[in-house]
PDB file of C-alpha atoms in Angstrom:
ATOM      1  CA  MET A   1       0.001  -0.004   0.000  1.00 40.00           C
ATOM      2  CA  GLU A   2       1.392   3.390  -1.000  1.00 47.00           C
ATOM      3  CA  THR A   3       1.823   5.958   1.767  1.00 47.00           C
ATOM      4  CA  LYS A   4       0.262   9.277   0.810  1.00 51.00           C
ATOM      5  CA  ARG A   5       1.913  12.457   2.049  1.00 53.00           C
ATOM      6  CA  CYS A   6       1.265  16.163   1.870  1.00 53.00           C
ATOM      7  CA  ALA A   7       3.346  19.255   2.594  1.00 51.00           C
ATOM      8  CA  TRP A   8       2.206  22.652   3.821  1.00 51.00           C
ATOM      9  CA  ALA A   9       3.459  25.779   5.508  1.00 48.00           C
ATOM     10  CA  GLY A  10       1.975  26.801   8.802  1.00 48.00           C
ATOM     11  CA  PRO A  11       2.949  28.155  12.181  1.00 44.00           C
ATOM     12  CA  PRO A  12       5.752  28.520  12.881  1.00 45.00           C
ATOM     13  CA  HIS A  13       5.843  29.070   9.122  1.00 49.00           C
ATOM     14  CA  HIS A  14       8.201  26.301   8.034  1.00 52.00           C
ATOM     15  CA  PRO A  15       7.484  23.553   5.513  1.00 54.00           C
ATOM     16  CA  HIS A  16       6.089  20.476   7.225  1.00 52.00           C
ATOM     17  CA  GLN A  17       5.245  17.071   5.864  1.00 53.00           C
ATOM     18  CA  ALA A  18       2.365  15.032   7.202  1.00 53.00           C
ATOM     19  CA  HIS A  19       0.830  11.659   6.502  1.00 55.00           C
ATOM     20  CA  ALA A  20      -2.250  12.479   4.406  1.00 61.00           C
ATOM     21  CA  ALA A  21      -4.528   9.982   6.135  1.00 66.00           C
ATOM     22  CA  ALA A  22      -3.407  10.405   9.755  1.00 67.00           C
ATOM     23  CA  GLY A  23      -2.230  14.034   9.721  1.00 67.00           C
ATOM     24  CA  GLU A  24       0.838  13.214  11.829  1.00 71.00           C
ATOM     25  CA  GLU A  25       3.825  15.484  11.336  1.00 69.00           C
ATOM     26  CA  ARG A  26       6.742  13.669   9.699  1.00 67.00           C
ATOM     27  CA  TRP A  27       9.304  16.473   9.488  1.00 67.00           C
ATOM     28  CA  ARG A  28       9.862  20.225   9.661  1.00 68.00           C
ATOM     29  CA  LEU A  29      12.539  22.276   7.850  1.00 67.00           C
ATOM     30  CA  SER A  30      13.822  25.804   8.293  1.00 66.00           C
ATOM     31  CA  THR A  31      12.975  28.197   5.424  1.00 64.00           C
ATOM     32  CA  PRO A  32      14.960  31.337   4.559  1.00 59.00           C
ATOM     33  CA  GLY A  33      12.505  33.254   6.789  1.00 62.00           C
ATOM     34  CA  THR A  34       8.820  33.433   7.631  1.00 67.00           C
ATOM     35  CA  SER A  35       6.850  31.647   4.928  1.00 66.00           C
ATOM     36  CA  TRP A  36       3.257  32.809   4.355  1.00 70.00           C
ATOM     37  CA  ALA A  37       2.824  31.141   0.969  1.00 77.00           C
ATOM     38  CA  THR A  38       2.050  27.507   0.300  1.00 82.00           C
ATOM     39  CA  PRO A  39       5.222  25.727  -0.826  1.00 86.00           C
ATOM     40  CA  ALA A  40       5.373  24.039  -4.230  1.00 91.00           C
ATOM     41  CA  TYR A  41       6.319  20.394  -4.863  1.00 91.00           C
ATOM     42  CA  ARG A  42       7.806  18.660  -7.891  1.00 94.00           C
ATOM     43  CA  ASP A  43       9.787  15.424  -8.259  1.00 94.00           C
ATOM     44  CA  GLY A  44      10.734  14.993  -4.607  1.00 92.00           C
ATOM     45  CA  VAL A  45      11.610  18.641  -3.967  1.00 93.00           C
ATOM     46  CA  VAL A  46       9.671  21.256  -1.964  1.00 89.00           C
ATOM     47  CA  TYR A  47      10.240  24.907  -2.938  1.00 91.00           C
ATOM     48  CA  ALA A  48       9.429  27.627  -0.390  1.00 88.00           C
ATOM     49  CA  GLY A  49       9.764  31.393  -0.343  1.00 84.00           C
ATOM     50  CA  ALA A  50      10.212  33.746   2.602  1.00 75.00           C
ATOM     51  CA  SER A  51       8.145  36.829   3.229  1.00 69.00           C
ATOM     52  CA  ASN A  52      10.584  38.512   5.591  1.00 69.00           C
ATOM     53  CA  ASP A  53      14.057  37.387   4.559  1.00 71.00           C
ATOM     54  CA  PHE A  54      14.196  37.871   0.782  1.00 77.00           C
ATOM     55  CA  GLY A  55      14.846  34.266  -0.172  1.00 84.00           C
ATOM     56  CA  VAL A  56      13.692  31.064  -1.826  1.00 90.00           C
ATOM     57  CA  ALA A  57      14.871  27.566  -0.878  1.00 89.00           C
ATOM     58  CA  ALA A  58      14.551  24.013  -2.217  1.00 93.00           C
ATOM     59  CA  PHE A  59      14.368  20.981   0.080  1.00 90.00           C
ATOM     60  CA  ASP A  60      14.832  17.303  -0.758  1.00 91.00           C
ATOM     61  CA  VAL A  61      11.811  15.456   0.675  1.00 86.00           C
ATOM     62  CA  GLU A  62      13.522  12.066   1.117  1.00 88.00           C
ATOM     63  CA  THR A  63      16.803  13.248   2.681  1.00 89.00           C
ATOM     64  CA  ARG A  64      15.191  16.223   4.463  1.00 84.00           C
ATOM     65  CA  THR A  65      18.082  18.433   3.440  1.00 88.00           C
ATOM     66  CA  GLU A  66      18.292  21.808   1.804  1.00 89.00           C
ATOM     67  CA  ARG A  67      19.337  21.588  -1.841  1.00 94.00           C
ATOM     68  CA  TRP A  68      19.802  25.328  -2.343  1.00 94.00           C
ATOM     69  CA  ARG A  69      18.900  28.744  -0.999  1.00 91.00           C
ATOM     70  CA  GLN A  70      18.768  31.845  -3.211  1.00 92.00           C
ATOM     71  CA  ASP A  71      18.565  35.435  -2.006  1.00 89.00           C
ATOM     72  CA  ILE A  72      16.371  37.764  -4.071  1.00 87.00           C
ATOM     73  CA  ASP A  73      15.478  41.437  -3.617  1.00 82.00           C
ATOM     74  CA  ALA A  74      11.856  40.940  -2.632  1.00 81.00           C
ATOM     75  CA  TYR A  75       9.477  39.563  -0.032  1.00 81.00           C
ATOM     76  CA  VAL A  76       8.024  36.296  -1.370  1.00 84.00           C
ATOM     77  CA  VAL A  77       4.407  36.260  -0.178  1.00 79.00           C
ATOM     78  CA  ARG A  78       2.898  34.147  -2.978  1.00 87.00           C
ATOM     79  CA  SER A  79       3.438  30.476  -3.803  1.00 89.00           C
ATOM     80  CA  PRO A  80       6.219  29.470  -6.200  1.00 93.00           C
ATOM     81  CA  VAL A  81       5.279  27.975  -9.568  1.00 95.00           C
ATOM     82  CA  ILE A  82       7.363  25.249 -11.207  1.00 96.00           C
ATOM     83  CA  ASP A  83       7.466  24.757 -14.949  1.00 96.00           C
ATOM     84  CA  GLY A  84      10.085  22.764 -16.825  1.00 91.00           C
ATOM     85  CA  GLY A  85      13.422  23.430 -15.180  1.00 96.00           C
ATOM     86  CA  SER A  86      12.462  26.742 -13.615  1.00 97.00           C
ATOM     87  CA  VAL A  87      10.899  27.977 -10.397  1.00 97.00           C
ATOM     88  CA  TYR A  88       8.985  31.253 -10.759  1.00 96.00           C
ATOM     89  CA  VAL A  89       8.217  33.538  -7.840  1.00 93.00           C
ATOM     90  CA  THR A  90       6.705  36.969  -7.478  1.00 89.00           C
ATOM     91  CA  GLY A  91       8.037  39.409  -4.947  1.00 85.00           C
ATOM     92  CA  TRP A  92       5.797  41.789  -3.056  1.00 81.00           C
ATOM     93  CA  GLU A  93       7.856  44.707  -4.365  1.00 84.00           C
ATOM     94  CA  GLY A  94       6.636  43.943  -7.896  1.00 86.00           C
ATOM     95  CA  TRP A  95       9.393  41.683  -9.197  1.00 89.00           C
ATOM     96  CA  VAL A  96       8.957  38.383 -11.039  1.00 92.00           C
ATOM     97  CA  TYR A  97      11.898  35.972 -10.810  1.00 94.00           C
ATOM     98  CA  ALA A  98      12.901  32.836 -12.709  1.00 97.00           C
ATOM     99  CA  LEU A  99      15.265  30.536 -10.820  1.00 97.00           C
ATOM    100  CA  ASP A 100      16.906  27.332 -12.008  1.00 98.00           C
ATOM    101  CA  ALA A 101      15.025  24.495 -10.269  1.00 98.00           C
ATOM    102  CA  VAL A 102      18.192  22.403  -9.767  1.00 97.00           C
ATOM    103  CA  SER A 103      20.702  25.054  -8.653  1.00 98.00           C
ATOM    104  CA  GLY A 104      18.585  28.045  -7.589  1.00 96.00           C
ATOM    105  CA  VAL A 105      20.618  30.367  -9.796  1.00 97.00           C
ATOM    106  CA  GLN A 106      18.597  33.377 -10.948  1.00 96.00           C
ATOM    107  CA  ARG A 107      17.864  33.159 -14.685  1.00 97.00           C
ATOM    108  CA  TRP A 108      16.083  36.484 -15.027  1.00 96.00           C
ATOM    109  CA  ALA A 109      14.024  39.080 -13.175  1.00 94.00           C
ATOM    110  CA  PHE A 110      11.309  41.427 -14.431  1.00 90.00           C
ATOM    111  CA  GLU A 111       9.944  44.462 -12.603  1.00 90.00           C
ATOM    112  CA  THR A 112       6.227  45.267 -12.764  1.00 88.00           C
ATOM    113  CA  ASP A 113       4.937  48.734 -11.939  1.00 86.00           C
ATOM    114  CA  PHE A 114       3.488  47.845  -8.523  1.00 85.00           C
ATOM    115  CA  TYR A 115       3.072  45.118  -5.885  1.00 81.00           C
ATOM    116  CA  ALA A 116       2.678  41.493  -7.011  1.00 81.00           C
ATOM    117  CA  ALA A 117      -0.927  40.452  -6.526  1.00 77.00           C
ATOM    118  CA  ALA A 118      -0.658  36.680  -6.959  1.00 86.00           C
ATOM    119  CA  SER A 119       1.559  33.767  -7.869  1.00 90.00           C
ATOM    120  CA  PRO A 120       2.751  33.809 -11.475  1.00 91.00           C
ATOM    121  CA  LEU A 121       1.080  31.653 -14.101  1.00 90.00           C
ATOM    122  CA  VAL A 122       3.027  29.785 -16.780  1.00 95.00           C
ATOM    123  CA  ALA A 123       1.208  28.711 -19.928  1.00 94.00           C
ATOM    124  CA  ASP A 124       2.568  27.783 -23.357  1.00 93.00           C
ATOM    125  CA  GLY A 125       6.046  29.068 -22.506  1.00 92.00           C
ATOM    126  CA  THR A 126       4.840  32.467 -21.269  1.00 94.00           C
ATOM    127  CA  VAL A 127       4.994  33.724 -17.680  1.00 93.00           C
ATOM    128  CA  TYR A 128       2.063  35.898 -16.595  1.00 92.00           C
ATOM    129  CA  ALA A 129       2.021  38.037 -13.460  1.00 89.00           C
ATOM    130  CA  SER A 130      -0.597  40.359 -12.043  1.00 86.00           C
ATOM    131  CA  ALA A 131       0.081  43.421  -9.959  1.00 83.00           C
ATOM    132  CA  THR A 132      -1.997  45.666  -7.765  1.00 84.00           C
ATOM    133  CA  ASP A 133      -1.789  48.390 -10.417  1.00 83.00           C
ATOM    134  CA  THR A 134      -4.608  46.481 -12.233  1.00 85.00           C
ATOM    135  CA  HIS A 135      -2.282  45.238 -14.975  1.00 82.00           C
ATOM    136  CA  LEU A 136      -1.396  41.784 -16.231  1.00 83.00           C
ATOM    137  CA  TYR A 137       2.238  41.418 -17.306  1.00 89.00           C
TER     138      TYR A 137
END
């Protein structure tokens, strides 16, 4: 029988993993800072941003170790999005970042005109981001 698991962020704002049926905590890892956004999961890795410490980190679920941690110039208050080999995050200050999913190295950054309103969306090779200036980028 396959064991089902889930991951979430919650007080004290670090990624946790719990057994989906029983809800028992299995582990807890330290993020770059307070994490208000739901982490993202892909292929055995949990990606989490920090809303107070300007960073994004990737954690290996099986080994419970940090794979990488990348500083960025923004509060990450929305959930990361994974597409292909990239992790996309929006920063509260209006920045959209693309990070390499394996290394965490920043691939590019784009500045919107105002605060990021939501997680980015990736569709057909295009990254979309909304901002509180009522624009879609």
